[in-house]
PDB file of C-alpha atoms in Angstrom:
ATOM      1  CA  MET A   1       4.444  -1.825  23.601  1.00 61.00           C
ATOM      2  CA  LYS A   2       3.449  -4.836  21.488  1.00 65.00           C
ATOM      3  CA  LYS A   3       2.336  -2.533  18.670  1.00 65.00           C
ATOM      4  CA  VAL A   4       5.684  -0.725  18.727  1.00 63.00           C
ATOM      5  CA  LEU A   5       7.583  -4.017  18.584  1.00 65.00           C
ATOM      6  CA  ARG A   6       5.381  -5.279  15.755  1.00 68.00           C
ATOM      7  CA  SER A   7       6.067  -2.116  13.767  1.00 68.00           C
ATOM      8  CA  PHE A   8       9.777  -2.407  14.528  1.00 69.00           C
ATOM      9  CA  PHE A   9      10.019  -5.980  13.243  1.00 68.00           C
ATOM     10  CA  LEU A  10       8.238  -4.993  10.026  1.00 73.00           C
ATOM     11  CA  ILE A  11      11.203  -2.821   9.034  1.00 78.00           C
ATOM     12  CA  ILE A  12      13.900  -4.997  10.627  1.00 82.00           C
ATOM     13  CA  ASN A  13      13.807  -8.347   8.832  1.00 83.00           C
ATOM     14  CA  TYR A  14      16.069 -11.044   7.424  1.00 85.00           C
ATOM     15  CA  LYS A  15      17.436  -8.679   4.743  1.00 87.00           C
ATOM     16  CA  THR A  16      18.613  -6.319   7.471  1.00 87.00           C
ATOM     17  CA  LEU A  17      20.457  -9.126   9.253  1.00 89.00           C
ATOM     18  CA  ILE A  18      22.053 -10.468   6.056  1.00 91.00           C
ATOM     19  CA  ILE A  19      23.326  -7.080   4.867  1.00 90.00           C
ATOM     20  CA  THR A  20      24.540  -6.209   8.375  1.00 91.00           C
ATOM     21  CA  ALA A  21      26.454  -9.479   8.642  1.00 92.00           C
ATOM     22  CA  LEU A  22      28.034  -9.018   5.199  1.00 92.00           C
ATOM     23  CA  SER A  23      28.972  -5.446   6.062  1.00 92.00           C
ATOM     24  CA  VAL A  24      30.673  -6.509   9.294  1.00 92.00           C
ATOM     25  CA  ILE A  25      32.517  -9.337   7.521  1.00 93.00           C
ATOM     26  CA  SER A  26      33.655  -6.980   4.747  1.00 92.00           C
ATOM     27  CA  THR A  27      34.897  -4.448   7.314  1.00 91.00           C
ATOM     28  CA  TYR A  28      36.742  -7.136   9.275  1.00 90.00           C
ATOM     29  CA  ILE A  29      38.474  -8.506   6.162  1.00 92.00           C
ATOM     30  CA  CYS A  30      39.486  -5.031   4.996  1.00 91.00           C
ATOM     31  CA  TYR A  31      40.906  -4.187   8.440  1.00 88.00           C
ATOM     32  CA  ARG A  32      42.912  -7.405   8.641  1.00 87.00           C
ATOM     33  CA  ALA A  33      44.171  -6.987   5.079  1.00 89.00           C
ATOM     34  CA  GLY A  34      45.088  -3.337   5.649  1.00 86.00           C
ATOM     35  CA  LEU A  35      42.671  -2.109   2.975  1.00 87.00           C
ATOM     36  CA  THR A  36      41.519   1.320   4.120  1.00 87.00           C
ATOM     37  CA  ALA A  37      40.121   4.317   2.287  1.00 85.00           C
ATOM     38  CA  LYS A  38      38.447   7.641   3.097  1.00 83.00           C
ATOM     39  CA  PHE A  39      35.362   7.564   0.893  1.00 81.00           C
ATOM     40  CA  PRO A  40      33.197  10.721   0.916  1.00 78.00           C
ATOM     41  CA  ASP A  41      30.173  10.545   3.236  1.00 74.00           C
ATOM     42  CA  MET A  42      28.091  12.711   0.912  1.00 78.00           C
ATOM     43  CA  LEU A  43      28.020   9.834  -1.587  1.00 75.00           C
ATOM     44  CA  VAL A  44      25.553   8.075   0.707  1.00 77.00           C
ATOM     45  CA  GLY A  45      23.122  10.973   0.622  1.00 74.00           C
ATOM     46  CA  VAL A  46      23.376  11.704  -3.091  1.00 78.00           C
ATOM     47  CA  ALA A  47      23.447   8.145  -4.438  1.00 79.00           C
ATOM     48  CA  ILE A  48      21.176   6.373  -1.948  1.00 82.00           C
ATOM     49  CA  VAL A  49      19.270   8.394   0.631  1.00 81.00           C
ATOM     50  CA  PHE A  50      17.855  10.986  -1.765  1.00 84.00           C
ATOM     51  CA  PRO A  51      16.415   8.413  -4.255  1.00 85.00           C
ATOM     52  CA  VAL A  52      15.015   6.302  -1.395  1.00 85.00           C
ATOM     53  CA  VAL A  53      13.363   9.290   0.285  1.00 85.00           C
ATOM     54  CA  PHE A  54      11.913  10.342  -3.074  1.00 85.00           C
ATOM     55  CA  SER A  55      10.483   6.828  -3.551  1.00 86.00           C
ATOM     56  CA  ILE A  56       9.016   6.830  -0.039  1.00 86.00           C
ATOM     57  CA  GLY A  57       7.395  10.210  -0.686  1.00 87.00           C
ATOM     58  CA  SER A  58       5.930   8.998  -3.981  1.00 87.00           C
ATOM     59  CA  ALA A  59       4.594   5.797  -2.390  1.00 86.00           C
ATOM     60  CA  TYR A  60       3.062   7.799   0.480  1.00 88.00           C
ATOM     61  CA  ASN A  61       1.307  10.139  -1.975  1.00 89.00           C
ATOM     62  CA  ARG A  62      -0.096   7.116  -3.815  1.00 89.00           C
ATOM     63  CA  ARG A  63      -1.446   5.756  -0.543  1.00 89.00           C
ATOM     64  CA  GLU A  64      -3.086   9.086   0.326  1.00 91.00           C
ATOM     65  CA  THR A  65      -4.699   9.241  -3.127  1.00 92.00           C
ATOM     66  CA  ALA A  66      -5.937   5.673  -2.696  1.00 91.00           C
ATOM     67  CA  LEU A  67      -7.524   6.616   0.642  1.00 92.00           C
ATOM     68  CA  GLN A  68      -9.375   9.502  -1.017  1.00 94.00           C
ATOM     69  CA  ARG A  69     -10.640   7.297  -3.854  1.00 94.00           C
ATOM     70  CA  PHE A  70     -11.706   4.595  -1.400  1.00 93.00           C
ATOM     71  CA  SER A  71     -13.598   7.214   0.602  1.00 93.00           C
ATOM     72  CA  ASP A  72     -15.328   8.349  -2.616  1.00 94.00           C
ATOM     73  CA  PHE A  73     -16.324   4.769  -3.358  1.00 94.00           C
ATOM     74  CA  LYS A  74     -17.807   4.190   0.093  1.00 93.00           C
ATOM     75  CA  GLY A  75     -19.568   7.564   0.184  1.00 93.00           C
ATOM     76  CA  HIS A  76     -21.346   7.055  -3.130  1.00 94.00           C
ATOM     77  CA  ALA A  77     -22.194   3.452  -2.252  1.00 93.00           C
ATOM     78  CA  LEU A  78     -23.839   4.658   0.952  1.00 93.00           C
ATOM     79  CA  ALA A  79     -25.690   7.386  -0.978  1.00 93.00           C
ATOM     80  CA  ILE A  80     -27.103   4.779  -3.372  1.00 93.00           C
ATOM     81  CA  TYR A  81     -28.317   2.660  -0.471  1.00 92.00           C
ATOM     82  CA  TYR A  82     -30.026   5.644   1.181  1.00 92.00           C
ATOM     83  CA  ALA A  83     -31.661   6.504  -2.157  1.00 91.00           C
ATOM     84  CA  THR A  84     -33.162   3.017  -2.519  1.00 91.00           C
ATOM     85  CA  ARG A  85     -34.337   3.166   1.082  1.00 90.00           C
ATOM     86  CA  ASP A  86     -35.710   6.726   1.318  1.00 89.00           C
ATOM     87  CA  TRP A  87     -36.597   7.980  -2.173  1.00 90.00           C
ATOM     88  CA  THR A  88     -39.312   5.445  -2.956  1.00 88.00           C
ATOM     89  CA  THR A  89     -42.955   6.255  -2.241  1.00 87.00           C
ATOM     90  CA  ASP A  90     -43.839   2.570  -2.055  1.00 83.00           C
ATOM     91  CA  LYS A  91     -41.739   1.086   0.744  1.00 81.00           C
ATOM     92  CA  GLN A  92     -42.907  -2.471   0.123  1.00 84.00           C
ATOM     93  CA  ASN A  93     -39.832  -3.600  -1.788  1.00 86.00           C
ATOM     94  CA  ASP A  94     -36.555  -5.400  -1.267  1.00 89.00           C
ATOM     95  CA  LEU A  95     -34.347  -2.878  -3.091  1.00 90.00           C
ATOM     96  CA  PRO A  96     -32.451  -1.659   0.024  1.00 90.00           C
ATOM     97  CA  ALA A  97     -31.631  -5.228   1.076  1.00 90.00           C
ATOM     98  CA  ARG A  98     -30.487  -6.174  -2.424  1.00 91.00           C
ATOM     99  CA  THR A  99     -28.397  -3.002  -2.651  1.00 92.00           C
ATOM    100  CA  ARG A 100     -26.725  -3.814   0.655  1.00 92.00           C
ATOM    101  CA  VAL A 101     -25.876  -7.348  -0.527  1.00 91.00           C
ATOM    102  CA  LEU A 102     -24.463  -6.062  -3.828  1.00 92.00           C
ATOM    103  CA  ILE A 103     -22.247  -3.450  -2.160  1.00 92.00           C
ATOM    104  CA  GLU A 104     -21.016  -5.887   0.486  1.00 91.00           C
ATOM    105  CA  SER A 105     -20.166  -8.496  -2.154  1.00 91.00           C
ATOM    106  CA  MET A 106     -18.473  -5.866  -4.315  1.00 92.00           C
ATOM    107  CA  MET A 107     -16.212  -4.674  -1.506  1.00 91.00           C
ATOM    108  CA  GLY A 108     -15.329  -8.250  -0.596  1.00 91.00           C
ATOM    109  CA  LEU A 109     -14.273  -8.883  -4.194  1.00 91.00           C
ATOM    110  CA  MET A 110     -12.242  -5.664  -4.218  1.00 92.00           C
ATOM    111  CA  ARG A 111     -10.365  -6.809  -1.139  1.00 91.00           C
ATOM    112  CA  MET A 112      -9.621 -10.211  -2.693  1.00 91.00           C
ATOM    113  CA  MET A 113      -8.560  -8.536  -5.935  1.00 90.00           C
ATOM    114  CA  PHE A 114      -6.105  -6.143  -4.301  1.00 90.00           C
ATOM    115  CA  ILE A 115      -4.430  -8.714  -2.036  1.00 88.00           C
ATOM    116  CA  ALA A 116      -4.175 -11.361  -4.790  1.00 84.00           C
ATOM    117  CA  LYS A 117      -0.701 -12.020  -6.173  1.00 82.00           C
ATOM    118  CA  ASN A 118      -1.763 -14.079  -9.189  1.00 85.00           C
ATOM    119  CA  GLN A 119      -2.631 -11.977 -12.235  1.00 86.00           C
ATOM    120  CA  HIS A 120      -5.346 -14.433 -13.267  1.00 89.00           C
ATOM    121  CA  ASP A 121      -7.111 -13.997  -9.906  1.00 88.00           C
ATOM    122  CA  ILE A 122      -6.871 -10.213 -10.186  1.00 89.00           C
ATOM    123  CA  ILE A 123      -8.467 -10.205 -13.641  1.00 91.00           C
ATOM    124  CA  ALA A 124     -11.193 -12.661 -12.599  1.00 91.00           C
ATOM    125  CA  ASN A 125     -12.144 -10.624  -9.525  1.00 90.00           C
ATOM    126  CA  GLU A 126     -12.122  -7.390 -11.530  1.00 92.00           C
ATOM    127  CA  ARG A 127     -14.552  -8.922 -14.012  1.00 93.00           C
ATOM    128  CA  LYS A 128     -16.855  -9.941 -11.160  1.00 93.00           C
ATOM    129  CA  VAL A 129     -16.745  -6.427  -9.678  1.00 93.00           C
ATOM    130  CA  PHE A 130     -17.921  -4.941 -12.967  1.00 94.00           C
ATOM    131  CA  GLN A 131     -20.677  -7.548 -13.134  1.00 94.00           C
ATOM    132  CA  TYR A 132     -21.900  -6.251  -9.775  1.00 93.00           C
ATOM    133  CA  PHE A 133     -21.770  -2.697 -11.110  1.00 94.00           C
ATOM    134  CA  SER A 134     -23.946  -3.868 -13.980  1.00 93.00           C
ATOM    135  CA  LYS A 135     -26.448  -5.433 -11.576  1.00 92.00           C
ATOM    136  CA  LEU A 136     -26.477  -2.256  -9.492  1.00 92.00           C
ATOM    137  CA  SER A 137     -27.141  -0.165 -12.575  1.00 91.00           C
ATOM    138  CA  ALA A 138     -29.966  -2.449 -13.733  1.00 90.00           C
ATOM    139  CA  MET A 139     -31.531  -2.394 -10.288  1.00 90.00           C
ATOM    140  CA  THR A 140     -31.818   1.406 -10.292  1.00 88.00           C
ATOM    141  CA  MET A 141     -34.252   1.145 -13.192  1.00 88.00           C
ATOM    142  CA  GLU A 142     -36.616  -0.727 -10.884  1.00 88.00           C
ATOM    143  CA  LEU A 143     -36.927   2.406  -8.759  1.00 88.00           C
ATOM    144  CA  ARG A 144     -39.315   3.915 -11.300  1.00 87.00           C
ATOM    145  CA  ALA A 145     -41.890   1.253 -10.386  1.00 86.00           C
ATOM    146  CA  TYR A 146     -41.789   2.417  -6.768  1.00 85.00           C
ATOM    147  CA  GLY A 147     -42.383   6.124  -7.375  1.00 85.00           C
ATOM    148  CA  VAL A 148     -38.879   7.476  -7.997  1.00 82.00           C
ATOM    149  CA  GLN A 149     -38.744  10.153 -10.713  1.00 87.00           C
ATOM    150  CA  SER A 150     -36.485   9.940 -13.765  1.00 84.00           C
ATOM    151  CA  GLY A 151     -34.334  12.886 -12.623  1.00 87.00           C
ATOM    152  CA  GLU A 152     -33.602  11.172  -9.321  1.00 88.00           C
ATOM    153  CA  ILE A 153     -32.801   7.901 -11.090  1.00 89.00           C
ATOM    154  CA  SER A 154     -30.354   9.841 -13.286  1.00 91.00           C
ATOM    155  CA  ARG A 155     -28.697  11.163 -10.133  1.00 91.00           C
ATOM    156  CA  ILE A 156     -28.313   7.622  -8.771  1.00 92.00           C
ATOM    157  CA  ASN A 157     -26.694   6.579 -12.062  1.00 92.00           C
ATOM    158  CA  GLN A 158     -24.209   9.402 -11.550  1.00 93.00           C
ATOM    159  CA  TYR A 159     -23.401   7.936  -8.126  1.00 94.00           C
ATOM    160  CA  ILE A 160     -22.722   4.580  -9.787  1.00 94.00           C
ATOM    161  CA  SER A 161     -20.534   6.294 -12.392  1.00 94.00           C
ATOM    162  CA  LYS A 162     -18.490   7.924  -9.622  1.00 95.00           C
ATOM    163  CA  MET A 163     -18.142   4.577  -7.852  1.00 94.00           C
ATOM    164  CA  ILE A 164     -16.788   3.061 -11.074  1.00 95.00           C
ATOM    165  CA  ILE A 165     -14.308   5.920 -11.463  1.00 95.00           C
ATOM    166  CA  ALA A 166     -13.169   5.538  -7.838  1.00 95.00           C
ATOM    167  CA  PHE A 167     -12.742   1.784  -8.304  1.00 94.00           C
ATOM    168  CA  ASP A 168     -10.752   2.272 -11.506  1.00 94.00           C
ATOM    169  CA  ASN A 169      -8.496   4.788  -9.743  1.00 93.00           C
ATOM    170  CA  LEU A 170      -7.858   2.243  -6.982  1.00 92.00           C
ATOM    171  CA  LYS A 171      -7.074  -0.407  -9.589  1.00 92.00           C
ATOM    172  CA  ILE A 172      -4.607   1.909 -11.345  1.00 90.00           C
ATOM    173  CA  ILE A 173      -2.874   2.729  -8.052  1.00 89.00           C
ATOM    174  CA  HIS A 174      -2.652  -0.999  -7.334  1.00 88.00           C
ATOM    175  CA  THR A 175      -1.262  -1.791 -10.794  1.00 86.00           C
ATOM    176  CA  TYR A 176       1.069   1.139 -11.521  1.00 84.00           C
ATOM    177  CA  ARG A 177       3.605   1.768  -8.798  1.00 80.00           C
ATOM    178  CA  THR A 178       6.492   4.173  -8.279  1.00 79.00           C
ATOM    179  CA  PRO A 179       9.191   4.029 -11.032  1.00 80.00           C
ATOM    180  CA  ILE A 180      10.522   0.470 -11.204  1.00 80.00           C
ATOM    181  CA  THR A 181      13.953   1.523 -12.478  1.00 83.00           C
ATOM    182  CA  LEU A 182      14.407   3.967  -9.588  1.00 81.00           C
ATOM    183  CA  ARG A 183      13.445   1.298  -7.062  1.00 82.00           C
ATOM    184  CA  ALA A 184      15.834  -1.192  -8.693  1.00 84.00           C
ATOM    185  CA  TYR A 185      18.644   1.383  -8.631  1.00 84.00           C
ATOM    186  CA  SER A 186      18.008   2.139  -4.947  1.00 84.00           C
ATOM    187  CA  LYS A 187      17.915  -1.532  -3.956  1.00 85.00           C
ATOM    188  CA  VAL A 188      21.174  -2.336  -5.737  1.00 85.00           C
ATOM    189  CA  PHE A 189      23.067   0.457  -4.010  1.00 84.00           C
ATOM    190  CA  ILE A 190      21.425  -0.154  -0.628  1.00 86.00           C
ATOM    191  CA  TYR A 191      22.462  -3.808  -0.651  1.00 87.00           C
ATOM    192  CA  ILE A 192      26.012  -3.361  -1.954  1.00 88.00           C
ATOM    193  CA  PHE A 193      26.923  -0.058  -0.302  1.00 87.00           C
ATOM    194  CA  PRO A 194      27.558  -1.374   3.257  1.00 86.00           C
ATOM    195  CA  ILE A 195      29.740  -4.108   1.731  1.00 87.00           C
ATOM    196  CA  ILE A 196      31.863  -2.057  -0.680  1.00 88.00           C
ATOM    197  CA  TYR A 197      32.329   0.602   2.007  1.00 87.00           C
ATOM    198  CA  GLY A 198      34.291  -1.928   4.085  1.00 89.00           C
ATOM    199  CA  PRO A 199      37.613  -0.074   3.515  1.00 89.00           C
ATOM    200  CA  TYR A 200      36.005   3.152   4.746  1.00 87.00           C
ATOM    201  CA  PHE A 201      34.644   1.541   7.897  1.00 88.00           C
ATOM    202  CA  ALA A 202      37.997  -0.148   8.494  1.00 88.00           C
ATOM    203  CA  SER A 203      39.741   3.228   8.293  1.00 87.00           C
ATOM    204  CA  THR A 204      37.640   4.514  11.210  1.00 84.00           C
ATOM    205  CA  PHE A 205      38.573   1.743  13.636  1.00 84.00           C
ATOM    206  CA  HIS A 206      41.069   3.940  15.532  1.00 82.00           C
ATOM    207  CA  ASP A 207      38.405   6.636  15.994  1.00 81.00           C
ATOM    208  CA  PHE A 208      36.337   4.453  18.338  1.00 79.00           C
ATOM    209  CA  SER A 209      36.847   2.833  21.711  1.00 78.00           C
ATOM    210  CA  ALA A 210      37.433  -0.906  21.964  1.00 72.00           C
ATOM    211  CA  HIS A 211      34.485  -3.125  20.969  1.00 71.00           C
ATOM    212  CA  LEU A 212      32.780  -0.200  19.173  1.00 81.00           C
ATOM    213  CA  GLU A 213      34.613  -0.597  15.877  1.00 81.00           C
ATOM    214  CA  TYR A 214      31.675  -2.194  14.113  1.00 87.00           C
ATOM    215  CA  VAL A 215      29.081   0.370  15.156  1.00 88.00           C
ATOM    216  CA  MET A 216      29.332   2.267  11.853  1.00 87.00           C
ATOM    217  CA  PRO A 217      28.776  -0.682   9.467  1.00 88.00           C
ATOM    218  CA  VAL A 218      25.911  -1.946  11.631  1.00 90.00           C
ATOM    219  CA  LEU A 219      24.230   1.476  11.772  1.00 88.00           C
ATOM    220  CA  TYR A 220      24.628   2.130   8.055  1.00 87.00           C
ATOM    221  CA  SER A 221      23.181  -1.293   7.221  1.00 89.00           C
ATOM    222  CA  PHE A 222      20.232  -0.968   9.600  1.00 88.00           C
ATOM    223  CA  ILE A 223      19.355   2.549   8.450  1.00 87.00           C
ATOM    224  CA  LEU A 224      19.567   1.916   4.708  1.00 87.00           C
ATOM    225  CA  VAL A 225      17.801  -1.451   4.654  1.00 88.00           C
ATOM    226  CA  SER A 226      15.115  -0.155   7.038  1.00 87.00           C
ATOM    227  CA  LEU A 227      14.391   2.741   4.646  1.00 86.00           C
ATOM    228  CA  ASP A 228      14.093   0.233   1.818  1.00 87.00           C
ATOM    229  CA  ASN A 229      11.663  -1.886   3.878  1.00 86.00           C
ATOM    230  CA  ILE A 230       9.542   1.170   4.674  1.00 85.00           C
ATOM    231  CA  GLN A 231       9.328   1.975   0.975  1.00 84.00           C
ATOM    232  CA  ASP A 232       8.317  -1.619   0.184  1.00 83.00           C
ATOM    233  CA  HIS A 233       5.464  -1.537   2.706  1.00 82.00           C
ATOM    234  CA  LEU A 234       4.150   1.788   1.396  1.00 83.00           C
ATOM    235  CA  GLU A 235       4.501   0.546  -2.174  1.00 82.00           C
ATOM    236  CA  HIS A 236       1.775  -2.054  -1.614  1.00 84.00           C
ATOM    237  CA  PRO A 237      -0.985  -0.191   0.268  1.00 85.00           C
ATOM    238  CA  PHE A 238      -3.533  -3.015  -0.098  1.00 86.00           C
ATOM    239  CA  ASP A 239      -1.568  -6.144   0.876  1.00 82.00           C
ATOM    240  CA  GLU A 240      -2.607  -5.856   4.571  1.00 78.00           C
ATOM    241  CA  ILE A 241       0.927  -6.519   5.811  1.00 78.00           C
ATOM    242  CA  GLY A 242       2.253  -3.113   6.856  1.00 72.00           C
ATOM    243  CA  GLU A 243       0.921  -0.897   9.617  1.00 75.00           C
ATOM    244  CA  ASP A 244      -0.001   1.843   7.128  1.00 78.00           C
ATOM    245  CA  ASP A 245      -1.965  -0.360   4.738  1.00 81.00           C
ATOM    246  CA  ILE A 246      -5.501   0.418   3.569  1.00 85.00           C
ATOM    247  CA  ARG A 247      -7.964  -2.048   5.041  1.00 85.00           C
ATOM    248  CA  ILE A 248     -10.972  -2.776   2.834  1.00 86.00           C
ATOM    249  CA  ASP A 249     -13.535  -3.940   5.376  1.00 83.00           C
ATOM    250  CA  GLU A 250     -17.042  -4.310   3.992  1.00 81.00           C
ATOM    251  CA  LYS A 251     -18.487  -4.829   7.485  1.00 84.00           C
ATOM    252  CA  GLU A 252     -17.369  -1.328   8.447  1.00 83.00           C
ATOM    253  CA  LEU A 253     -19.620   0.145   5.751  1.00 84.00           C
ATOM    254  CA  ILE A 254     -22.521  -2.273   6.088  1.00 83.00           C
ATOM    255  CA  VAL A 255     -23.133  -1.277   9.725  1.00 83.00           C
ATOM    256  CA  HIS A 256     -24.297   2.105   8.431  1.00 81.00           C
ATOM    257  CA  MET A 257     -26.943   0.464   6.221  1.00 81.00           C
ATOM    258  CA  ASP A 258     -29.950  -0.211   8.417  1.00 72.00           C
TER     259      ASP A 258
END
């Protein structure tokens, strides 16, 4: 029950309450002033709901792609660790331990990079991640001294290359979001629609029983602003605020390195 309530309050926030209050006030003023109009209902679907649903679908697809790239990153990182642990003929070395430390530090930096809001912090953490990639690449050359053949070392370098590609894909998903102009358009209409539709809501007052006159403006406001909040949470899949966010937990991967 607590989880359901937590999810509910993620999409019902202060913006929902503000827009709902303004919508009710607008409807009340229009009713008292005799300003009524029969606006078409289909305008809501064409001008607002369709763009918002499109944005939600695009944000969801970005999140699913990010999950796949994150899985690629973890899978190749684990493969590199197993290679340093199992492919050497001379087991008297610290390569597996050093690999584990590098990967753990790298994932911790990725997490800090993706939740950071300051562009300077993002760039600084990205630079550190690539420094760890460089250290990981240099360390693979040490495998030759412990009996690993050149062909196998080349394969490990391919794993590192795929990790870099996966990381860059995650960075691009974090940086480039769904169309900004479409999101701005949707937000403008979502926030002003319940207010400018006051004459329409006022015209429906006689269609409802007493004390139910304001059901329509409240429902419209809650539905539209909640859709906008859902899109916002999906838009930032790494910020660790929404229920559907991607959690970068280095401990979850490190437990498999023993």
